[in-house]
Amino acid sequence: MPAAVDSQVRIREMAVDDLDAASALSRAVRWPHRLEDLAVMLQVGQGVVAEDETGLVGTAMGWRYGEETATLGMVIVRSDRRRQGIGRRLTEEIMGRLGDGAIFLNATQDGLSLYKSLGFKAVGMIHQHQGAAFTAPMPRLRKDERVRPMSASDAEAVARLDKAATGKERATVLKAL
């Protein structure tokens, strides 16, 4: 059972000024998010942070995709502040901000019991592979095929393809990327 939540922990909206500390939390749990990634995540979504007298101790972020779907993620609590109800408070706060509709997330083993207690159900498994980026060779093209750089005029077609693949309205995210 988690310890009582420290009354000195304050939950508030995430700001751009919080991204350095959020990045440090992400690195501490060996997640691959760069500062630039977090900036885009905040630009296209929203976040909340938990802080105490020592600074930032937790984060949670969320993204709406149309009226019916959202995702949440970046739920991180500093290792010395875990099992104190902070992750639950952050998750409940971001869920409230995301509103009605289906909320999806990719959970780590560490967070699984929290998410199950909040009503989430497992629907599959994701395997994440991290490593250095490399340059892929150009594929062999058939006679009638060609490759060209994507441009702004492709945005609508890419959004349609993405919605067909994911079921989510992610045009805002795609534009930011």
PDB file of C-alpha atoms in Angstrom:
ATOM      1  CA  MET A   1       0.000   0.000   0.000  1.00  0.00           C
ATOM      2  CA  PRO A   2       1.413   3.429  -0.903  1.00  0.00           C
ATOM      3  CA  ALA A   3       2.462   5.768   1.860  1.00  0.00           C
ATOM      4  CA  ALA A   4       0.349   8.832   2.526  1.00  0.00           C
ATOM      5  CA  VAL A   5       0.830  11.534  -0.082  1.00  0.00           C
ATOM      6  CA  ASP A   6       3.147  14.270   1.135  1.00  0.00           C
ATOM      7  CA  SER A   7       1.095  17.437   1.541  1.00  0.00           C
ATOM      8  CA  GLN A   8       4.135  19.444   0.429  1.00  0.00           C
ATOM      9  CA  VAL A   9       3.914  17.971  -3.089  1.00  0.00           C
ATOM     10  CA  ARG A  10       2.162  20.395  -5.414  1.00  0.00           C
ATOM     11  CA  ILE A  11       0.658  19.388  -8.783  1.00  0.00           C
ATOM     12  CA  ARG A  12       0.615  22.112 -11.436  1.00  0.00           C
ATOM     13  CA  GLU A  13       0.568  22.601 -15.195  1.00  0.00           C
ATOM     14  CA  MET A  14       3.827  21.804 -16.968  1.00  0.00           C
ATOM     15  CA  ALA A  15       5.626  24.803 -18.461  1.00  0.00           C
ATOM     16  CA  VAL A  16       8.433  25.085 -20.994  1.00  0.00           C
ATOM     17  CA  ASP A  17      10.754  25.969 -18.096  1.00  0.00           C
ATOM     18  CA  ASP A  18      10.122  22.471 -16.648  1.00  0.00           C
ATOM     19  CA  LEU A  19      11.498  20.616 -19.669  1.00  0.00           C
ATOM     20  CA  ASP A  20      15.115  20.436 -18.479  1.00  0.00           C
ATOM     21  CA  ALA A  21      14.047  18.818 -15.200  1.00  0.00           C
ATOM     22  CA  ALA A  22      11.573  16.550 -17.018  1.00  0.00           C
ATOM     23  CA  SER A  23      14.369  15.487 -19.355  1.00  0.00           C
ATOM     24  CA  ALA A  24      16.558  14.637 -16.351  1.00  0.00           C
ATOM     25  CA  LEU A  25      13.755  12.458 -14.929  1.00  0.00           C
ATOM     26  CA  SER A  26      13.410  10.695 -18.292  1.00  0.00           C
ATOM     27  CA  ARG A  27      17.165  10.030 -18.470  1.00  0.00           C
ATOM     28  CA  ALA A  28      17.154   8.742 -14.883  1.00  0.00           C
ATOM     29  CA  VAL A  29      14.719   5.972 -15.869  1.00  0.00           C
ATOM     30  CA  ARG A  30      16.687   5.339 -19.086  1.00  0.00           C
ATOM     31  CA  TRP A  31      13.917   6.507 -21.418  1.00  0.00           C
ATOM     32  CA  PRO A  32      15.098   7.767 -24.809  1.00  0.00           C
ATOM     33  CA  HIS A  33      13.394  11.175 -24.874  1.00  0.00           C
ATOM     34  CA  ARG A  34      15.620  14.104 -25.766  1.00  0.00           C
ATOM     35  CA  LEU A  35      14.897  17.643 -24.626  1.00  0.00           C
ATOM     36  CA  GLU A  36      13.756  18.400 -28.186  1.00  0.00           C
ATOM     37  CA  ASP A  37      11.288  15.494 -28.043  1.00  0.00           C
ATOM     38  CA  LEU A  38       9.779  16.780 -24.807  1.00  0.00           C
ATOM     39  CA  ALA A  39       9.415  20.264 -26.286  1.00  0.00           C
ATOM     40  CA  VAL A  40       7.377  18.867 -29.195  1.00  0.00           C
ATOM     41  CA  MET A  41       5.335  16.698 -26.812  1.00  0.00           C
ATOM     42  CA  LEU A  42       4.405  19.755 -24.765  1.00  0.00           C
ATOM     43  CA  GLN A  43       3.720  21.822 -27.895  1.00  0.00           C
ATOM     44  CA  VAL A  44       1.150  19.329 -29.199  1.00  0.00           C
ATOM     45  CA  GLY A  45      -0.215  18.187 -25.841  1.00  0.00           C
ATOM     46  CA  GLN A  46      -0.264  19.143 -22.217  1.00  0.00           C
ATOM     47  CA  GLY A  47       1.512  18.129 -19.069  1.00  0.00           C
ATOM     48  CA  VAL A  48       1.453  18.329 -15.316  1.00  0.00           C
ATOM     49  CA  VAL A  49       4.311  18.198 -12.856  1.00  0.00           C
ATOM     50  CA  ALA A  50       4.690  17.357  -9.196  1.00  0.00           C
ATOM     51  CA  GLU A  51       7.110  19.464  -7.226  1.00  0.00           C
ATOM     52  CA  ASP A  52       8.265  19.782  -3.662  1.00  0.00           C
ATOM     53  CA  GLU A  53      10.870  21.909  -1.896  1.00  0.00           C
ATOM     54  CA  THR A  54      13.640  20.058  -3.788  1.00  0.00           C
ATOM     55  CA  GLY A  55      12.165  20.750  -7.229  1.00  0.00           C
ATOM     56  CA  LEU A  56      10.445  18.591  -9.823  1.00  0.00           C
ATOM     57  CA  VAL A  57       9.677  15.074  -8.561  1.00  0.00           C
ATOM     58  CA  GLY A  58       7.261  13.823 -11.227  1.00  0.00           C
ATOM     59  CA  THR A  59       5.658  14.362 -14.621  1.00  0.00           C
ATOM     60  CA  ALA A  60       2.695  13.202 -16.678  1.00  0.00           C
ATOM     61  CA  MET A  61       1.657  14.248 -20.167  1.00  0.00           C
ATOM     62  CA  GLY A  62      -1.359  13.751 -22.410  1.00  0.00           C
ATOM     63  CA  TRP A  63      -2.451  14.264 -25.995  1.00  0.00           C
ATOM     64  CA  ARG A  64      -5.984  14.514 -27.447  1.00  0.00           C
ATOM     65  CA  TYR A  65      -6.696  13.087 -30.889  1.00  0.00           C
ATOM     66  CA  GLY A  66     -10.110  14.399 -31.856  1.00  0.00           C
ATOM     67  CA  GLU A  67     -13.054  14.132 -29.505  1.00  0.00           C
ATOM     68  CA  GLU A  68     -12.971  10.398 -28.837  1.00  0.00           C
ATOM     69  CA  THR A  69      -9.353   9.421 -28.262  1.00  0.00           C
ATOM     70  CA  ALA A  70      -6.362  10.494 -26.199  1.00  0.00           C
ATOM     71  CA  THR A  71      -3.092   9.057 -24.975  1.00  0.00           C
ATOM     72  CA  LEU A  72      -1.166   9.642 -21.808  1.00  0.00           C
ATOM     73  CA  GLY A  73       2.473   9.093 -21.103  1.00  0.00           C
ATOM     74  CA  MET A  74       5.683  10.408 -19.581  1.00  0.00           C
ATOM     75  CA  VAL A  75       4.417   9.392 -16.152  1.00  0.00           C
ATOM     76  CA  ILE A  76       7.663   9.474 -14.209  1.00  0.00           C
ATOM     77  CA  VAL A  77       8.260   9.860 -10.486  1.00  0.00           C
ATOM     78  CA  ARG A  78      11.745  10.428  -9.102  1.00  0.00           C
ATOM     79  CA  SER A  79      13.036   7.165  -7.588  1.00  0.00           C
ATOM     80  CA  ASP A  80      13.224   8.466  -4.005  1.00  0.00           C
ATOM     81  CA  ARG A  81       9.596   9.686  -4.162  1.00  0.00           C
ATOM     82  CA  ARG A  82       7.944   6.532  -5.551  1.00  0.00           C
ATOM     83  CA  ARG A  83       5.211   4.600  -3.735  1.00  0.00           C
ATOM     84  CA  GLN A  84       3.879   7.796  -2.155  1.00  0.00           C
ATOM     85  CA  GLY A  85       0.826   8.313  -4.382  1.00  0.00           C
ATOM     86  CA  ILE A  86       2.483  10.949  -6.574  1.00  0.00           C
ATOM     87  CA  GLY A  87       2.197   8.888  -9.768  1.00  0.00           C
ATOM     88  CA  ARG A  88      -1.496   8.308  -9.080  1.00  0.00           C
ATOM     89  CA  ARG A  89      -2.131  12.014  -8.474  1.00  0.00           C
ATOM     90  CA  LEU A  90      -0.304  12.958 -11.678  1.00  0.00           C
ATOM     91  CA  THR A  91      -2.116  10.314 -13.725  1.00  0.00           C
ATOM     92  CA  GLU A  92      -5.538  11.234 -12.360  1.00  0.00           C
ATOM     93  CA  GLU A  93      -4.851  14.923 -13.017  1.00  0.00           C
ATOM     94  CA  ILE A  94      -3.825  14.402 -16.656  1.00  0.00           C
ATOM     95  CA  MET A  95      -6.743  11.994 -17.209  1.00  0.00           C
ATOM     96  CA  GLY A  96      -9.117  14.680 -15.915  1.00  0.00           C
ATOM     97  CA  ARG A  97      -7.610  17.204 -18.293  1.00  0.00           C
ATOM     98  CA  LEU A  98      -7.953  14.798 -21.233  1.00  0.00           C
ATOM     99  CA  GLY A  99     -11.695  14.516 -20.575  1.00  0.00           C
ATOM    100  CA  ASP A 100     -14.097  11.886 -21.824  1.00  0.00           C
ATOM    101  CA  GLY A 101     -13.288   9.297 -24.428  1.00  0.00           C
ATOM    102  CA  ALA A 102     -10.869   6.421 -24.685  1.00  0.00           C
ATOM    103  CA  ILE A 103      -7.420   7.006 -23.196  1.00  0.00           C
ATOM    104  CA  PHE A 104      -4.560   4.800 -24.311  1.00  0.00           C
ATOM    105  CA  LEU A 105      -1.071   4.407 -22.891  1.00  0.00           C
ATOM    106  CA  ASN A 106       2.030   2.271 -23.178  1.00  0.00           C
ATOM    107  CA  ALA A 107       2.880   1.086 -19.674  1.00  0.00           C
ATOM    108  CA  THR A 108       6.155  -0.103 -18.250  1.00  0.00           C
ATOM    109  CA  GLN A 109       6.163  -3.000 -15.787  1.00  0.00           C
ATOM    110  CA  ASP A 110       6.770  -0.446 -13.006  1.00  0.00           C
ATOM    111  CA  GLY A 111       3.534   1.397 -13.790  1.00  0.00           C
ATOM    112  CA  LEU A 112       1.309  -1.550 -14.650  1.00  0.00           C
ATOM    113  CA  SER A 113      -0.334  -1.974 -11.236  1.00  0.00           C
ATOM    114  CA  LEU A 114      -1.132   1.751 -11.024  1.00  0.00           C
ATOM    115  CA  TYR A 115      -2.778   1.789 -14.443  1.00  0.00           C
ATOM    116  CA  LYS A 116      -4.751  -1.385 -13.772  1.00  0.00           C
ATOM    117  CA  SER A 117      -6.023   0.149 -10.516  1.00  0.00           C
ATOM    118  CA  LEU A 118      -7.238   3.135 -12.559  1.00  0.00           C
ATOM    119  CA  GLY A 119      -9.239   0.884 -14.896  1.00  0.00           C
ATOM    120  CA  PHE A 120      -6.832   0.415 -17.801  1.00  0.00           C
ATOM    121  CA  LYS A 121      -6.823  -2.980 -19.517  1.00  0.00           C
ATOM    122  CA  ALA A 122      -3.882  -4.599 -21.287  1.00  0.00           C
ATOM    123  CA  VAL A 123      -4.512  -5.096 -25.009  1.00  0.00           C
ATOM    124  CA  GLY A 124      -1.098  -6.104 -26.290  1.00  0.00           C
ATOM    125  CA  MET A 125       2.637  -5.879 -25.878  1.00  0.00           C
ATOM    126  CA  ILE A 126       5.085  -3.380 -27.345  1.00  0.00           C
ATOM    127  CA  HIS A 127       8.773  -4.124 -27.624  1.00  0.00           C
ATOM    128  CA  GLN A 128      10.935  -1.029 -27.662  1.00  0.00           C
ATOM    129  CA  HIS A 129      14.388  -1.125 -29.173  1.00  0.00           C
ATOM    130  CA  GLN A 130      16.829   1.671 -28.475  1.00  0.00           C
ATOM    131  CA  GLY A 131      20.105   2.316 -30.189  1.00  0.00           C
ATOM    132  CA  ALA A 132      22.110   4.589 -32.399  1.00  0.00           C
ATOM    133  CA  ALA A 133      20.421   5.910 -35.523  1.00  0.00           C
ATOM    134  CA  PHE A 134      21.780   4.736 -38.827  1.00  0.00           C
ATOM    135  CA  THR A 135      21.203   5.565 -42.464  1.00  0.00           C
ATOM    136  CA  ALA A 136      19.098   2.993 -44.255  1.00  0.00           C
ATOM    137  CA  PRO A 137      20.019   2.161 -47.822  1.00  0.00           C
ATOM    138  CA  MET A 138      17.684   3.354 -50.575  1.00  0.00           C
ATOM    139  CA  PRO A 139      15.317   0.540 -51.561  1.00  0.00           C
ATOM    140  CA  ARG A 140      15.311  -0.805 -55.088  1.00  0.00           C
ATOM    141  CA  LEU A 141      12.451   0.800 -56.952  1.00  0.00           C
ATOM    142  CA  ARG A 142      10.361  -0.687 -59.703  1.00  0.00           C
ATOM    143  CA  LYS A 143      10.335   1.013 -63.079  1.00  0.00           C
ATOM    144  CA  ASP A 144       7.126   2.959 -62.330  1.00  0.00           C
ATOM    145  CA  GLU A 145       8.076   3.950 -58.750  1.00  0.00           C
ATOM    146  CA  ARG A 146       9.847   7.025 -57.489  1.00  0.00           C
ATOM    147  CA  VAL A 147      10.790   8.545 -54.158  1.00  0.00           C
ATOM    148  CA  ARG A 148      10.656  12.248 -53.425  1.00  0.00           C
ATOM    149  CA  PRO A 149      10.902  14.344 -50.302  1.00  0.00           C
ATOM    150  CA  MET A 150       7.653  14.850 -48.446  1.00  0.00           C
ATOM    151  CA  SER A 151       6.308  18.382 -48.616  1.00  0.00           C
ATOM    152  CA  ALA A 152       3.595  20.423 -46.931  1.00  0.00           C
ATOM    153  CA  SER A 153       1.233  19.531 -49.782  1.00  0.00           C
ATOM    154  CA  ASP A 154       1.382  15.891 -48.605  1.00  0.00           C
ATOM    155  CA  ALA A 155       0.125  16.674 -45.092  1.00  0.00           C
ATOM    156  CA  GLU A 156      -3.515  15.806 -45.751  1.00  0.00           C
ATOM    157  CA  ALA A 157      -2.683  12.484 -47.426  1.00  0.00           C
ATOM    158  CA  VAL A 158      -0.243  11.568 -44.639  1.00  0.00           C
ATOM    159  CA  ALA A 159      -2.897  12.402 -42.016  1.00  0.00           C
ATOM    160  CA  ARG A 160      -5.403  10.142 -43.823  1.00  0.00           C
ATOM    161  CA  LEU A 161      -2.885   7.281 -43.955  1.00  0.00           C
ATOM    162  CA  ASP A 162      -2.018   7.781 -40.297  1.00  0.00           C
ATOM    163  CA  LYS A 163      -5.688   7.761 -39.257  1.00  0.00           C
ATOM    164  CA  ALA A 164      -6.262   4.568 -41.248  1.00  0.00           C
ATOM    165  CA  ALA A 165      -3.304   2.952 -39.476  1.00  0.00           C
ATOM    166  CA  THR A 166      -3.924   4.226 -35.933  1.00  0.00           C
ATOM    167  CA  GLY A 167      -7.598   5.174 -35.791  1.00  0.00           C
ATOM    168  CA  LYS A 168      -6.599   8.536 -34.314  1.00  0.00           C
ATOM    169  CA  GLU A 169      -6.856  12.113 -35.569  1.00  0.00           C
ATOM    170  CA  ARG A 170      -3.182  13.096 -35.279  1.00  0.00           C
ATOM    171  CA  ALA A 171      -2.813  15.859 -37.880  1.00  0.00           C
ATOM    172  CA  THR A 172      -1.545  18.329 -35.258  1.00  0.00           C
ATOM    173  CA  VAL A 173       1.151  15.921 -34.115  1.00  0.00           C
ATOM    174  CA  LEU A 174       2.167  15.084 -37.660  1.00  0.00           C
ATOM    175  CA  LYS A 175       2.427  18.772 -38.538  1.00  0.00           C
ATOM    176  CA  ALA A 176       4.682  19.390 -35.532  1.00  0.00           C
ATOM    177  CA  LEU A 177       6.904  16.489 -36.544  1.00  0.00           C
TER     178      LEU A 177
END
